[in-house]
Amino acid sequence: MEDVWVAGGAGLVPVPGAVAVEASQAVWHGAGTPVRVVADAGVFLAVAGDCRVSQGELRAGLEAVRAGRWTDLTRWPGSYWVVAQSADRTFVAGDLAGVRGLFVAQTSRGLAWASRAQTLAGALGTGPDLGLLAAQIVAGDDHWPERSLFERVRVVPGGYGLLVTAGAYELVDVRGLGGERTFREGAEPVGAALWEAIEGYAAADEQVSADLSGGLDSSTVVLTAAERRPVRAVTYGGPLSDQEDLLFAARVAELAGAEHIVSEGGPQTWHFSARPQAATYGPVLSAATAGLDADYLAPAAGFSSVHLTGHGGDVVLESSSAAFVALVQRGEHRRAKEQVTAWARRRNCAPGPVWRAVREAARPGWRGVALDCAATSVRAGRAAVAPQVWGWCRIGPAVSWLTPRGRATVARLLAESADAHPAVDAGEWEDWAALRFNGQTARDEMPLYTALRVRPVHPFLDSTVVRACLSIPAHERRKTGMYKPLLAAARPDLPLWLTGRRSKGNFTPLLIAGMRTNRHMLAQMILSSPLTESGLIDPGEVTGALNTAASGDARAPLAALDQFFAASWWLSDHHAEITGGARC
């Protein structure tokens, strides 16, 4: 299965094997990329990827190009890039989540854009931004939405398009959610959009494969797809898998009439037990699960032209406790306090400190203050003490790994972010940050699936589904004490025993087992990582955290360790990623 990509602009010489898009000015794509083109009287429009639009509808889009109605070009079903040219303007956009991502850079030859950051990094001759990588491990990755992990390469954030005029560019907001809907108003459109997305992918072949973890999202996908096509559902099994998940997966497969294959698991599937078969586009946690993925996806290899997943359902159907902050920002103090109190009591927390933290986070301009405070904490080398509820910026335990140079670098980046973004609705900010993270993950891990001969598609991340879900604001989608209530309301045809589920397993036992078994290899990775060799991170501190995790200590910073190793693995491959990129 071939990977797909697009690129263009006067500043980019096409990479080897690139195919010029007919009737365009300086636009190329990969040989395996499905592209459809229409043109008329100097106006050009192309879609690349999975775009379920008729030729007549595509041709009608030429009028939107003439009128500069850019958002209209992003509303067709599927997951695709759109490129439009009219007179001296070029408009380029991917999907809202960023699965079809875009990057932009100014080269010595002029402006260039591409769906792969490493294509532009190769053109510029630049390498990874180690400081930003360290900052993301310590403070999360949502504070720098327009910075890529390559120096001088900028991200076009999900929800925005790129408008190029006379060699300069601007970002165009194409989120196009329209007016807000209540939970009740929005449920039916969500169900319709989700049904269309899943059915549209399932119709692409005579048979399809699909993930089936037993959770709500993958189960919904399998049950829906099975109404259109025969489905081969694959599930990770083995002694360290969650047994409740397996029971739900088996019950869903039986109801769907799907062929169900459960892998045997074993030590070869534990985290870090197998080297990734391909270099990823960015650091992804799935690099650590290469053995697991090869194990359970083996029956899906080459089975169909699409492999359906439930990836992204968590972020579009549900929202985080940022919704409480958003309620206070909107002046709904009583409703917010009721939800905070219920939330805290379910977690055996005192409601008072949680409520004070929510009110503080809702103060005008508090995001900038929180980032400044975080920068101060980083300079001092300490994690900020905070209640369990969501906050604008959390400094995690990895702050203790930073060297003095690392602390100065991360603190500077946090301070810059504090100055870069105005006050925003907390629920909206977190919704888009989580969506973009999920889209980025799906984009960056594609080479791993290509190596396994599987082409994943993610219906929950299609722009039509995203728009339907996020038109219901965060505080409406979240119901304290309920798990993804929007899915049950949107899809009342699903069985109550499924939508009423309140728990979901995880891979933590596999992560701990993998760290314990592969401790020596991981310790060597710590020493050779560019993050430690550059003097940003103290290898002794990370090694101590690894030993704590391998011993099974519940206090170990598992998430930070996972991120560090993913970043280090990616850095070891980045030269190969850039090789073949165009030069200025």
XYZ file of C-alpha atoms in Angstrom:
584
model
C 0.000 0.000 0.000
C 1.416 3.338 -1.043
C 1.531 6.392 1.173
C -0.229 9.555 -0.011
C 0.944 13.159 0.024
C 0.614 16.535 -1.679
C 2.982 19.496 -1.947
C 3.367 22.702 -3.894
C 4.460 26.284 -4.129
C 7.096 28.189 -6.025
C 9.666 27.455 -3.313
C 9.632 23.693 -3.700
C 11.303 21.483 -6.287
C 9.261 18.251 -6.488
C 10.632 15.231 -4.674
C 11.653 12.132 -6.671
C 8.632 10.255 -7.955
C 6.323 13.269 -7.673
C 3.459 13.620 -10.144
C 2.434 17.088 -11.342
C -1.260 17.856 -10.899
C -2.793 18.549 -14.285
C -3.753 22.190 -15.010
C -2.242 23.449 -11.743
C 0.603 25.811 -11.014
C 3.354 24.093 -9.001
C 1.334 21.342 -7.299
C 2.553 17.742 -6.963
C 1.342 14.523 -5.363
C 2.555 11.014 -4.681
C 2.038 8.305 -7.278
C -0.421 6.486 -5.023
C -2.502 9.529 -4.137
C -6.036 9.559 -5.602
C -6.560 13.018 -7.145
C -9.551 14.489 -8.990
C -9.317 17.754 -10.897
C -11.708 20.223 -12.508
C -10.751 23.459 -14.260
C -12.501 26.183 -16.189
C -11.502 29.628 -17.483
C -8.387 29.983 -15.355
C -9.931 28.498 -12.203
C -8.565 25.194 -10.900
C -9.825 22.843 -8.171
C -8.419 19.502 -7.021
C -9.236 17.117 -4.179
C -6.743 14.473 -3.035
C -7.544 11.588 -0.729
C -10.909 10.127 0.240
C -13.434 12.681 -1.033
C -16.948 11.333 -1.549
C -18.264 13.977 -3.930
C -19.755 13.620 -7.388
C -18.037 15.125 -10.407
C -20.931 17.564 -10.749
C -20.564 18.724 -7.137
C -16.831 19.084 -7.616
C -17.365 21.207 -10.709
C -19.891 23.338 -8.803
C -17.064 24.049 -6.349
C -15.382 26.205 -9.003
C -17.903 28.940 -8.223
C -16.875 28.840 -4.558
C -13.264 29.281 -5.690
C -14.166 32.326 -7.768
C -16.062 33.858 -4.847
C -13.417 32.993 -2.250
C -15.850 30.847 -0.224
C -13.055 28.640 1.034
C -14.963 26.898 3.825
C -17.409 25.499 1.251
C -14.560 23.473 -0.249
C -13.987 21.654 3.055
C -17.581 20.481 3.596
C -17.660 17.430 1.336
C -17.777 13.993 3.014
C -14.542 12.107 3.549
C -10.968 12.980 4.480
C -9.034 14.917 1.854
C -6.870 17.861 0.868
C -8.301 20.543 -1.372
C -6.195 22.791 -3.619
C -7.796 25.714 -5.449
C -6.242 28.346 -7.718
C -7.796 31.479 -9.154
C -5.937 34.455 -10.614
C -3.026 35.091 -8.231
C -4.477 33.171 -5.263
C -3.889 29.599 -4.123
C -5.946 28.030 -1.341
C -4.948 24.748 0.327
C -6.632 22.946 3.220
C -6.768 19.529 4.834
C -9.395 18.160 7.179
C -10.380 19.778 10.491
C -8.564 17.210 12.620
C -5.300 17.381 10.700
C -5.189 13.743 9.576
C -4.654 15.361 6.189
C -2.211 17.833 7.664
C -0.404 20.780 6.093
C 2.874 22.587 6.717
C 4.347 25.756 5.238
C 7.822 27.287 4.973
C 9.599 30.175 3.295
C 12.538 28.860 1.293
C 15.168 30.754 -0.677
C 13.143 30.026 -3.828
C 9.862 31.234 -2.364
C 6.931 29.918 -0.360
C 6.356 26.154 -0.194
C 3.719 23.977 1.414
C 3.435 20.223 1.897
C 1.492 17.574 3.745
C 4.749 16.272 5.252
C 6.851 18.494 7.449
C 10.003 16.562 6.544
C 9.533 17.465 2.865
C 9.930 21.139 3.785
C 12.687 20.402 6.290
C 14.566 18.671 3.494
C 14.083 21.724 1.289
C 15.381 24.007 4.031
C 18.100 21.680 5.279
C 16.838 22.026 8.849
C 16.562 19.453 11.628
C 14.291 18.731 14.591
C 13.536 21.355 17.216
C 14.891 19.592 20.327
C 13.812 22.372 22.678
C 10.202 22.097 21.562
C 10.308 18.321 21.951
C 11.533 18.697 25.528
C 8.838 21.298 26.242
C 6.106 18.993 24.955
C 7.287 16.154 27.201
C 7.224 18.464 30.221
C 4.157 20.628 29.557
C 2.051 19.009 26.824
C 1.901 19.750 23.126
C -1.084 22.112 22.831
C 0.680 25.393 23.668
C 2.406 25.816 20.300
C -0.250 24.981 17.670
C 1.615 26.612 14.768
C 5.102 25.234 15.488
C 6.227 21.992 13.890
C 8.971 19.779 15.278
C 11.282 20.955 12.489
C 13.050 24.300 12.636
C 11.536 26.993 10.344
C 8.603 24.758 9.304
C 5.199 26.011 10.446
C 2.010 24.014 11.011
C -1.300 24.943 9.432
C -3.467 24.044 12.455
C -6.470 21.798 11.963
C -9.507 23.964 11.243
C -7.505 26.423 9.132
C -6.580 26.663 5.472
C -3.626 28.293 3.762
C -4.289 31.228 1.436
C -1.244 32.180 -0.658
C -1.164 35.519 -2.479
C 1.895 37.090 -4.128
C 4.337 34.825 -2.287
C 2.906 35.483 1.171
C 0.385 33.461 3.129
C -2.339 33.886 5.708
C -4.330 31.357 7.718
C -8.053 31.188 6.963
C -10.489 29.873 9.581
C -12.540 27.108 7.913
C -13.981 25.454 11.018
C -17.455 26.617 9.997
C -19.366 25.183 12.952
C -22.233 27.646 12.589
C -24.465 28.408 15.554
C -24.229 26.355 18.726
C -26.643 23.472 19.203
C -27.931 22.050 22.438
C -27.324 18.403 23.242
C -30.872 17.541 22.155
C -30.683 19.587 18.942
C -27.314 18.203 17.927
C -27.758 14.498 18.604
C -29.594 13.598 15.396
C -27.136 15.424 13.063
C -24.258 13.670 14.849
C -25.857 10.284 14.271
C -26.481 11.039 10.596
C -22.931 12.299 10.004
C -21.381 9.318 11.766
C -23.523 6.842 9.876
C -22.629 8.408 6.539
C -18.923 8.472 7.335
C -18.711 4.813 8.383
C -20.933 3.595 5.547
C -18.989 5.688 3.040
C -15.701 4.030 3.958
C -17.273 0.560 4.154
C -18.662 0.955 0.636
C -15.150 1.431 -0.763
C -14.521 -2.312 -1.014
C -16.371 -5.635 -1.170
C -15.119 -6.498 2.316
C -13.502 -4.453 5.079
C -11.424 -5.008 8.174
C -11.846 -3.100 11.411
C -10.446 -2.679 14.890
C -12.699 -4.069 17.619
C -11.382 -3.284 21.095
C -14.743 -3.724 22.818
C -15.050 -0.017 23.532
C -17.946 2.139 22.382
C -16.220 3.733 19.395
C -14.807 0.694 17.590
C -17.967 -1.276 18.413
C -20.118 1.424 16.797
C -17.941 1.324 13.686
C -18.129 -2.478 13.372
C -21.891 -2.641 13.931
C -22.502 0.094 11.351
C -20.068 -1.185 8.712
C -21.471 -4.716 9.003
C -24.817 -3.455 7.725
C -23.095 -2.600 4.428
C -20.226 -5.055 3.965
C -18.752 -8.275 5.399
C -16.395 -7.257 8.222
C -13.276 -8.947 9.545
C -12.861 -7.582 13.071
C -9.473 -7.863 14.791
C -8.899 -7.666 18.532
C -5.774 -7.712 20.661
C -5.885 -10.599 23.147
C -3.417 -12.337 25.408
C -2.839 -12.666 29.149
C -2.328 -8.924 29.778
C -5.348 -7.730 27.800
C -8.471 -6.475 29.547
C -10.857 -9.401 29.901
C -13.979 -7.242 30.069
C -12.987 -5.624 26.773
C -12.650 -9.063 25.197
C -16.124 -10.073 26.356
C -17.666 -6.916 24.898
C -15.742 -7.365 21.641
C -16.997 -10.931 21.258
C -20.587 -9.867 21.949
C -20.394 -7.039 19.397
C -18.878 -9.299 16.738
C -21.657 -11.866 17.267
C -24.360 -9.219 16.986
C -22.757 -7.782 13.825
C -22.240 -11.174 12.246
C -18.595 -10.229 11.755
C -15.667 -12.586 11.430
C -13.778 -12.063 14.684
C -10.082 -12.830 15.141
C -8.459 -12.376 18.554
C -4.667 -12.399 18.738
C -2.785 -14.494 21.272
C -0.619 -11.692 22.631
C 2.521 -12.644 24.535
C 5.879 -11.055 25.451
C 6.624 -10.120 21.852
C 3.661 -7.716 22.002
C 4.715 -5.840 25.120
C 5.797 -2.236 24.681
C 9.283 -1.683 23.208
C 9.657 -5.398 22.413
C 9.843 -4.779 18.661
C 11.495 -2.047 16.658
C 9.076 -0.038 14.449
C 9.188 -1.290 10.856
C 9.186 2.237 9.430
C 10.197 5.761 10.414
C 7.166 7.742 11.516
C 6.490 11.346 10.512
C 6.617 12.490 14.139
C 6.971 10.986 17.620
C 4.026 8.641 18.209
C 3.345 6.363 21.159
C 2.348 3.607 18.735
C 6.042 3.233 17.849
C 6.386 1.484 21.214
C 3.553 -0.912 20.352
C 4.974 -2.098 17.042
C 4.910 -5.716 18.238
C 1.342 -5.435 19.477
C 0.111 -3.914 16.220
C 1.917 -6.491 14.085
C 0.301 -9.210 16.210
C -3.347 -8.221 16.147
C -3.383 -6.566 12.690
C -1.842 -9.545 10.884
C -5.262 -10.905 9.761
C -6.096 -7.460 8.307
C -2.924 -7.193 6.206
C -3.935 -6.826 2.572
C -7.494 -7.942 3.357
C -9.196 -4.744 2.195
C -8.465 -1.317 0.785
C -9.661 0.207 4.090
C -9.291 -0.699 7.752
C -11.869 1.026 9.954
C -10.966 2.331 13.410
C -12.707 4.128 16.270
C -9.806 6.553 16.686
C -10.915 10.040 17.722
C -14.284 9.096 19.174
C -13.178 10.071 22.664
C -12.536 13.696 21.733
C -15.554 14.434 19.544
C -18.210 12.603 21.546
C -16.983 13.651 24.999
C -15.196 16.631 26.525
C -12.829 17.173 29.442
C -13.405 19.020 32.700
C -12.413 22.171 30.788
C -16.174 22.284 30.258
C -16.547 23.436 33.888
C -14.246 26.383 33.237
C -16.175 27.220 30.077
C -19.444 27.337 32.045
C -17.998 29.843 34.499
C -16.608 31.912 31.614
C -20.150 32.026 30.224
C -21.562 33.180 33.545
C -23.333 29.900 34.392
C -21.871 29.679 37.894
C -24.640 27.629 39.515
C -24.617 24.963 36.816
C -20.833 24.841 36.900
C -20.698 24.463 40.670
C -23.250 21.649 40.623
C -21.210 19.740 38.045
C -17.901 20.377 39.806
C -19.313 19.177 43.115
C -20.675 15.982 41.553
C -17.419 15.418 39.679
C -15.287 15.853 42.818
C -17.432 13.606 44.987
C -17.296 10.797 42.445
C -13.506 10.971 42.791
C -13.561 11.256 46.572
C -12.142 14.805 46.381
C -13.115 17.808 48.467
C -15.231 20.008 46.140
C -13.973 23.310 47.603
C -10.401 23.300 46.237
C -11.622 22.006 42.860
C -14.232 24.775 42.606
C -11.645 27.428 43.479
C -9.312 26.089 40.771
C -12.135 26.182 38.200
C -13.060 29.775 39.084
C -9.419 30.836 38.908
C -8.951 29.213 35.481
C -12.035 31.089 34.255
C -10.694 34.527 35.163
C -10.202 36.802 32.122
C -6.758 36.335 30.609
C -5.871 33.518 32.985
C -4.378 31.335 30.266
C -1.468 33.741 29.886
C -1.053 33.978 33.652
C -1.088 30.169 33.954
C 1.617 29.818 31.310
C 3.743 32.493 32.976
C 3.346 30.639 36.288
C 4.283 27.410 34.548
C 7.404 29.053 33.133
C 8.349 30.167 36.652
C 7.841 26.616 37.956
C 10.037 25.228 35.195
C 12.832 27.694 35.939
C 12.677 26.495 39.555
C 12.641 22.861 38.437
C 9.401 21.924 40.178
C 6.007 20.686 39.082
C 3.125 22.995 39.970
C 0.771 21.552 42.577
C -2.774 21.512 41.188
C -6.064 19.733 41.849
C -7.174 16.957 39.515
C -9.453 19.225 37.477
C -8.361 20.565 34.070
C -6.062 23.586 33.935
C -4.538 25.708 31.190
C -1.053 24.303 31.704
C 0.242 21.444 33.822
C 3.921 20.950 34.464
C 4.419 17.226 34.794
C 7.012 15.190 36.687
C 9.390 15.267 33.721
C 10.347 18.806 34.779
C 12.783 17.188 37.224
C 14.598 15.645 34.257
C 15.561 19.019 32.775
C 19.077 20.348 33.083
C 19.591 24.081 33.783
C 19.811 24.587 30.019
C 16.657 22.551 29.516
C 14.749 24.535 32.147
C 15.739 27.829 30.529
C 14.688 26.590 27.080
C 11.299 25.219 28.152
C 10.534 28.272 30.312
C 11.248 30.551 27.363
C 8.921 28.595 25.086
C 6.121 28.716 27.676
C 6.569 32.457 28.137
C 6.415 32.969 24.364
C 3.185 30.979 24.185
C 1.675 33.062 26.994
C 2.132 36.177 24.838
C 0.987 34.596 21.573
C -2.657 33.717 22.199
C -5.570 35.861 23.397
C -8.207 34.823 25.924
C -10.337 31.939 24.645
C -13.215 29.739 25.747
C -11.650 26.897 27.752
C -13.954 24.206 26.408
C -13.379 25.247 22.819
C -9.609 25.489 23.307
C -9.382 22.018 24.817
C -11.724 20.500 22.223
C -9.522 21.693 19.359
C -6.264 20.867 21.126
C -7.421 17.280 21.729
C -8.796 16.976 18.190
C -5.548 18.176 16.619
C -3.510 15.817 18.798
C -5.589 12.857 17.629
C -5.371 13.963 14.006
C -1.614 14.446 14.288
C -1.219 10.979 15.787
C -3.202 9.387 12.964
C -1.128 11.293 10.398
C 2.289 10.643 11.916
C 1.835 6.906 12.442
C 0.744 6.161 8.851
C 4.136 4.666 7.824
C 3.736 2.023 10.542
C 0.434 0.881 9.049
C 1.777 1.055 5.506
C 4.556 -1.346 6.528
C 1.885 -3.718 7.892
C -0.138 -3.454 4.635
C -3.092 -1.866 6.379
C -4.709 1.454 5.414
C -6.591 2.811 8.430
C -9.505 5.216 8.068
C -11.013 7.116 10.984
C -14.703 8.030 10.550
C -14.884 9.905 13.867
C -12.260 12.336 12.541
C -14.001 13.141 9.254
C -14.778 16.863 9.094
C -18.512 16.250 8.719
C -18.539 14.292 11.989
C -16.263 16.790 13.737
C -18.500 19.708 12.757
C -21.635 17.896 13.907
C -20.092 16.997 17.282
C -18.284 20.254 18.069
C -21.287 22.372 17.151
C -22.489 21.052 20.518
C -20.220 22.929 22.949
C -18.066 21.109 25.483
C -20.301 21.858 28.461
C -23.271 20.315 26.613
C -21.455 17.138 25.540
C -20.224 16.450 29.067
C -22.662 14.892 31.540
C -21.173 14.154 34.958
C -21.672 10.486 35.842
C -22.304 9.463 32.212
C -19.855 8.087 29.656
C -20.183 9.449 26.109
C -23.885 10.229 26.441
C -23.876 11.820 22.985
C -23.335 8.448 21.308
C -26.430 6.904 22.893
C -28.516 9.949 21.959
C -27.142 10.113 18.414
C -27.410 6.395 17.735
C -30.463 5.062 19.611
C -30.315 1.976 17.366
C -27.235 0.740 19.250
C -27.880 -1.789 22.044
C -28.217 -0.352 25.545
C -25.793 -2.919 26.955
C -23.137 -1.279 24.768
C -23.920 2.441 25.129
C -24.491 1.928 28.839
C -20.922 0.738 29.366
C -19.056 2.872 31.920
C -15.481 1.575 31.733
C -12.742 0.810 29.224
C -9.500 -1.125 29.571
C -6.019 0.188 28.810
C -2.548 -1.021 27.914
C -0.782 0.046 31.117
C 0.094 -3.563 32.104
C 1.750 -4.020 28.697
C 3.675 -0.765 29.096
C 5.026 -1.742 32.518
C 5.879 -5.272 31.378
C 7.673 -3.864 28.348
C 9.700 -1.405 30.410
C 10.667 -4.142 32.844
C 11.665 -6.637 30.136
C 13.463 -4.127 27.919
C 14.996 -1.995 30.671
C 18.582 -2.448 29.442
C 17.758 -1.414 25.871
C 15.746 1.583 27.105
C 18.586 2.642 29.418
C 20.915 2.678 26.412
C 18.349 4.696 24.461
C 18.333 7.284 27.256
C 22.103 7.695 27.023
C 22.135 7.989 23.233
C 19.050 10.177 22.872
C 19.693 13.584 21.271
C 17.559 15.034 24.071
C 20.207 14.005 26.598
C 23.245 14.407 24.334
C 22.152 18.000 23.652
C 22.240 18.795 27.367
C 18.507 19.472 27.664
C 17.631 16.413 29.767
C 19.605 14.675 32.515
C 19.983 10.977 31.604
C 20.412 9.972 35.248
C 17.010 11.411 36.160
C 15.254 9.620 33.302
C 17.011 6.353 34.147
C 15.832 6.665 37.736
C 12.261 7.145 36.542
C 12.610 4.101 34.254
C 13.790 1.947 37.161
C 10.850 3.142 39.238
C 8.425 2.232 36.469
C 10.014 -1.169 35.850
C 9.640 -2.012 39.534
C 5.888 -1.478 39.287
C 5.828 1.601 41.520
C 2.486 3.370 40.957
C 4.171 6.764 41.345
C 6.273 6.291 38.194
C 5.705 8.901 35.443
C 4.657 6.361 32.818
C 3.184 8.846 30.351
C 6.285 11.060 30.373
C 8.581 8.061 29.906
C 6.478 6.820 27.012
C 6.723 10.259 25.378
C 10.474 10.460 25.932
C 11.126 7.093 24.298
C 8.781 7.870 21.402
C 10.638 11.132 20.798
C 14.039 9.434 21.056
C 13.057 6.692 18.643
C 11.783 9.250 16.171
C 14.942 11.345 16.457
C 17.054 8.301 15.662
C 15.156 8.000 12.374
C 14.749 11.651 11.399
C 17.691 11.699 8.986
C 16.048 8.968 6.936
C 12.768 10.893 7.036
C 14.333 13.997 5.520
C 16.361 12.096 2.923
C 14.771 12.530 -0.467
C 13.240 15.907 0.325
C 13.586 18.671 -2.226
C 16.384 21.206 -1.862
C 16.091 24.945 -2.356
